[in-house]
Amino acid sequence: MGLAGPTELDAVWRQHSRKVLATLIRLLRDFDLAEEALHDAFLVAANKWPREGMPDNPSAWLISAGRFRALDKLRQRACFDTAQAELALLLADTESAEETHLADDQLRLIFTCCHPDLAPEAQVALTLREVCGLTTEEIARAFLIRTPTLAQRIVRAKLRIKEAGLPYEIPAQEELPGRLDSVLRVIYLVFNEGYSAHSGDSIVRAELSVEAVRLGRLLAGLLPDGEVLGLLGLMLLNEARRQARQTSTGDVVLLADQDRSLWDRAMMAEGTILIEQAFRQHQVGPYVLQGAIAAVHAAASSAAETDWNEILGLYGILRRAAPSPIVQLNRAIAVSMVRGPAAALPLVQSMLDTGQLADYHLAHVAEADLLRQLGRNELAKAAYVRALQLCRLEPERRLLQRRLAELAPS
Amino acid sequence: MQYMFLIYLDEAKFAVMSQPERDAFGNGMLDYDEELKASGHYVTAEPLKAPSEATTVRRWNGALTTTDGPFMETKEHLSGFVLVQARDLNEAIQLAGRMPLATVGSIEVRPLDVLERS
């Protein structure tokens, strides 16, 4: 027991507030009442702890203080109806706040925030605010949307949870795969938004990626399912390359040109181990496969030493496990590395011809790169121009303009 | 961050109320202020006199002019404000939603801006 000053309180807030909130949401079955209770509990702590010392188990103390304050408020407020009277009774009996309980509550909260009944963009917003503790303003800034729009999304999602009575629980075993899918999708979306934003002037929005990795770790600790490990491994293997992905002036550096001494080897090793672990569980889904491909890149000490045969094989499995035009496009790039650009070009062109990926700038970039490698410069230029018309990301645009300039006759 | 709650009310809705009903809103708002103070969200709050007491000031083209009444002719008038300290917009919305007057009027929530000399 030590006396708690502002620094200690800040540390407690950072360490415990999200866990305490998750438990309060379960106890109170109301996001907003729980947030209020959390706020009040910290207010009481800020008053008491500096005088009386910090309790041995701060989370348990905060949960108990929060639930008492909530109970008081429910009693005071005029809207004290029968449902709330029942809730108050429920609150009145005590319950331990063991660490396993706290962890389960966080997992419950993730599943509730990512419930398939909520719109996908609401799932993301709610997860970042309620689970990660980001403010509405921070989330809006990261996703380049107006704060009032995002705030409204969160208000509506909470209302939906309340009105539809979405359960605050960890799904049963038979429901788990479907429900887990949407959780993993949200986490990966947050990661990618931070790793490679869709528009704006910087390709790196580190905060979101850090949050996604943190969520991935939390989930992997609680639910070490193959795909959960796969996703965490995949994110770590990508995150490890962050330093090498852009120059100091913010220009894109492609994988083949990256200075591999800038790669975070410890993070890569951790990611690779996770992928191996997932393979051993014989649960090889799309995230594990994408992670495995990233691990092959990580294993190569130079771009030339990349085992493209292995990558092509993995894309072959991924294409069957999770067929998508993006996977086909990436596989085509692997084909070009193994069998040459002439073998890959028809694959890319047939996808563009059928209208698949016609609006996706990277498909046009792939076509342009292949044409350039084949020496068909005029056609390559036209493809780069099409890619430029579709690309909104400033650093990528600069890269495409450099490519175009290289092709111009001197 | 600080957020301003601008309270817009339609006087016609209050005109038909009994005095105890009107008093309940007044007392409810004072209780609400106390609640905000206790939770550490309170910065300041004041009601405003009726729009008929308003004067709109302009100094367009250098000349000071004044007109009676509020600038805009709308059914709901700005009737008071509350300034709060909140974690983010969603917490501010939550606080505004608990205001007794939110049940009859509209509360506009606006973040405060920072004006810097440039």
PDB file of N, CA and C in Angstrom, chain A residues 32 36 39 43 77 129 133 135-137 147-148 151 154-155, chain B residues 1 3 35 38-41 87-91 93-94 98:
ATOM      1  N   ASP A  32     -23.498   3.585 -21.036  1.00  0.00           N
ATOM      2  CA  ASP A  32     -23.351   4.958 -20.573  1.00  0.00           C
ATOM      3  C   ASP A  32     -23.323   5.046 -19.050  1.00  0.00           C
ATOM      4  N   GLU A  36     -20.167   6.416 -16.782  1.00  0.00           N
ATOM      5  CA  GLU A  36     -20.367   7.364 -15.692  1.00  0.00           C
ATOM      6  C   GLU A  36     -19.814   6.800 -14.383  1.00  0.00           C
ATOM      7  N   HIS A  39     -16.078   6.900 -14.330  1.00  0.00           N
ATOM      8  CA  HIS A  39     -15.651   8.276 -14.078  1.00  0.00           C
ATOM      9  C   HIS A  39     -15.776   8.606 -12.588  1.00  0.00           C
ATOM     10  N   LEU A  43     -12.999   9.460  -9.588  1.00  0.00           N
ATOM     11  CA  LEU A  43     -13.128  10.699  -8.836  1.00  0.00           C
ATOM     12  C   LEU A  43     -12.989  10.422  -7.340  1.00  0.00           C
ATOM     13  N   ARG A  77     -32.233   9.076  -9.380  1.00  0.00           N
ATOM     14  CA  ARG A  77     -32.899   9.530 -10.591  1.00  0.00           C
ATOM     15  C   ARG A  77     -34.371   9.174 -10.599  1.00  0.00           C
ATOM     16  N   ARG A 129     -13.487   2.855 -29.176  1.00  0.00           N
ATOM     17  CA  ARG A 129     -13.809   3.733 -28.054  1.00  0.00           C
ATOM     18  C   ARG A 129     -13.963   2.956 -26.757  1.00  0.00           C
ATOM     19  N   GLY A 133     -10.338   2.571 -25.572  1.00  0.00           N
ATOM     20  CA  GLY A 133     -10.312   3.817 -24.813  1.00  0.00           C
ATOM     21  C   GLY A 133      -9.913   5.042 -25.616  1.00  0.00           C
ATOM     22  N   THR A 135     -10.620   8.413 -27.800  1.00  0.00           N
ATOM     23  CA  THR A 135     -11.730   9.368 -27.754  1.00  0.00           C
ATOM     24  C   THR A 135     -12.392   9.445 -29.129  1.00  0.00           C
ATOM     25  N   THR A 136     -13.642   9.922 -29.124  1.00  0.00           N
ATOM     26  CA  THR A 136     -14.375  10.091 -30.374  1.00  0.00           C
ATOM     27  C   THR A 136     -13.576  10.941 -31.361  1.00  0.00           C
ATOM     28  N   GLU A 137     -12.968  12.008 -30.838  1.00  0.00           N
ATOM     29  CA  GLU A 137     -12.200  12.908 -31.706  1.00  0.00           C
ATOM     30  C   GLU A 137     -11.006  12.184 -32.339  1.00  0.00           C
ATOM     31  N   THR A 147     -16.279  14.476 -36.670  1.00  0.00           N
ATOM     32  CA  THR A 147     -16.510  13.975 -35.310  1.00  0.00           C
ATOM     33  C   THR A 147     -18.005  13.786 -35.009  1.00  0.00           C
ATOM     34  N   PRO A 148     -18.880  14.760 -35.356  1.00  0.00           N
ATOM     35  CA  PRO A 148     -20.306  14.536 -35.062  1.00  0.00           C
ATOM     36  C   PRO A 148     -20.864  13.280 -35.742  1.00  0.00           C
ATOM     37  N   ALA A 151     -19.632  10.365 -33.697  1.00  0.00           N
ATOM     38  CA  ALA A 151     -20.300  10.343 -32.392  1.00  0.00           C
ATOM     39  C   ALA A 151     -21.700   9.747 -32.539  1.00  0.00           C
ATOM     40  N   ILE A 154     -21.703   6.028 -32.801  1.00  0.00           N
ATOM     41  CA  ILE A 154     -21.514   5.372 -31.505  1.00  0.00           C
ATOM     42  C   ILE A 154     -22.811   5.401 -30.704  1.00  0.00           C
ATOM     43  N   VAL A 155     -23.490   6.556 -30.729  1.00  0.00           N
ATOM     44  CA  VAL A 155     -24.768   6.674 -30.007  1.00  0.00           C
ATOM     45  C   VAL A 155     -25.764   5.647 -30.549  1.00  0.00           C
TER      46      VAL A 155
ATOM     47  N   MET B   1     -11.476  18.079 -23.046  1.00  0.00           N
ATOM     48  CA  MET B   1     -12.007  19.122 -23.920  1.00  0.00           C
ATOM     49  C   MET B   1     -13.221  19.787 -23.298  1.00  0.00           C
ATOM     50  N   TYR B   3     -16.939  21.566 -23.865  1.00  0.00           N
ATOM     51  CA  TYR B   3     -18.071  21.592 -24.799  1.00  0.00           C
ATOM     52  C   TYR B   3     -19.122  22.549 -24.266  1.00  0.00           C
ATOM     53  N   GLU B  35     -25.172  18.133 -10.007  1.00  0.00           N
ATOM     54  CA  GLU B  35     -24.685  16.810 -10.426  1.00  0.00           C
ATOM     55  C   GLU B  35     -23.388  16.963 -11.231  1.00  0.00           C
ATOM     56  N   ALA B  38     -20.548  17.805  -8.948  1.00  0.00           N
ATOM     57  CA  ALA B  38     -20.095  16.645  -8.171  1.00  0.00           C
ATOM     58  C   ALA B  38     -19.248  15.703  -9.012  1.00  0.00           C
ATOM     59  N   SER B  39     -19.572  15.607 -10.306  1.00  0.00           N
ATOM     60  CA  SER B  39     -18.829  14.660 -11.146  1.00  0.00           C
ATOM     61  C   SER B  39     -17.602  15.301 -11.786  1.00  0.00           C
ATOM     62  N   GLY B  40     -17.408  16.596 -11.522  1.00  0.00           N
ATOM     63  CA  GLY B  40     -16.212  17.264 -12.053  1.00  0.00           C
ATOM     64  C   GLY B  40     -16.339  17.701 -13.502  1.00  0.00           C
ATOM     65  N   HIS B  41     -17.543  17.641 -14.064  1.00  0.00           N
ATOM     66  CA  HIS B  41     -17.721  18.047 -15.460  1.00  0.00           C
ATOM     67  C   HIS B  41     -18.050  19.533 -15.614  1.00  0.00           C
ATOM     68  N   ARG B  87     -14.555  14.056 -21.545  1.00  0.00           N
ATOM     69  CA  ARG B  87     -13.467  13.278 -22.148  1.00  0.00           C
ATOM     70  C   ARG B  87     -13.495  13.381 -23.669  1.00  0.00           C
ATOM     71  N   ASP B  88     -14.702  13.249 -24.223  1.00  0.00           N
ATOM     72  CA  ASP B  88     -14.828  13.381 -25.669  1.00  0.00           C
ATOM     73  C   ASP B  88     -16.274  13.736 -26.022  1.00  0.00           C
ATOM     74  N   LEU B  89     -16.547  13.854 -27.327  1.00  0.00           N
ATOM     75  CA  LEU B  89     -17.878  14.282 -27.754  1.00  0.00           C
ATOM     76  C   LEU B  89     -18.961  13.337 -27.264  1.00  0.00           C
ATOM     77  N   ASN B  90     -18.685  12.027 -27.257  1.00  0.00           N
ATOM     78  CA  ASN B  90     -19.725  11.095 -26.826  1.00  0.00           C
ATOM     79  C   ASN B  90     -20.062  11.248 -25.342  1.00  0.00           C
ATOM     80  N   GLU B  91     -19.062  11.563 -24.526  1.00  0.00           N
ATOM     81  CA  GLU B  91     -19.383  11.799 -23.122  1.00  0.00           C
ATOM     82  C   GLU B  91     -20.197  13.083 -22.989  1.00  0.00           C
ATOM     83  N   ILE B  93     -22.228  14.347 -25.197  1.00  0.00           N
ATOM     84  CA  ILE B  93     -23.594  14.059 -25.663  1.00  0.00           C
ATOM     85  C   ILE B  93     -24.384  13.381 -24.541  1.00  0.00           C
ATOM     86  N   GLN B  94     -23.716  12.470 -23.851  1.00  0.00           N
ATOM     87  CA  GLN B  94     -24.343  11.762 -22.744  1.00  0.00           C
ATOM     88  C   GLN B  94     -24.792  12.727 -21.653  1.00  0.00           C
ATOM     89  N   ARG B  98     -28.844  14.097 -20.473  1.00  0.00           N
ATOM     90  CA  ARG B  98     -29.433  13.949 -19.145  1.00  0.00           C
ATOM     91  C   ARG B  98     -30.024  15.253 -18.617  1.00  0.00           C
TER      92      ARG B  98
END
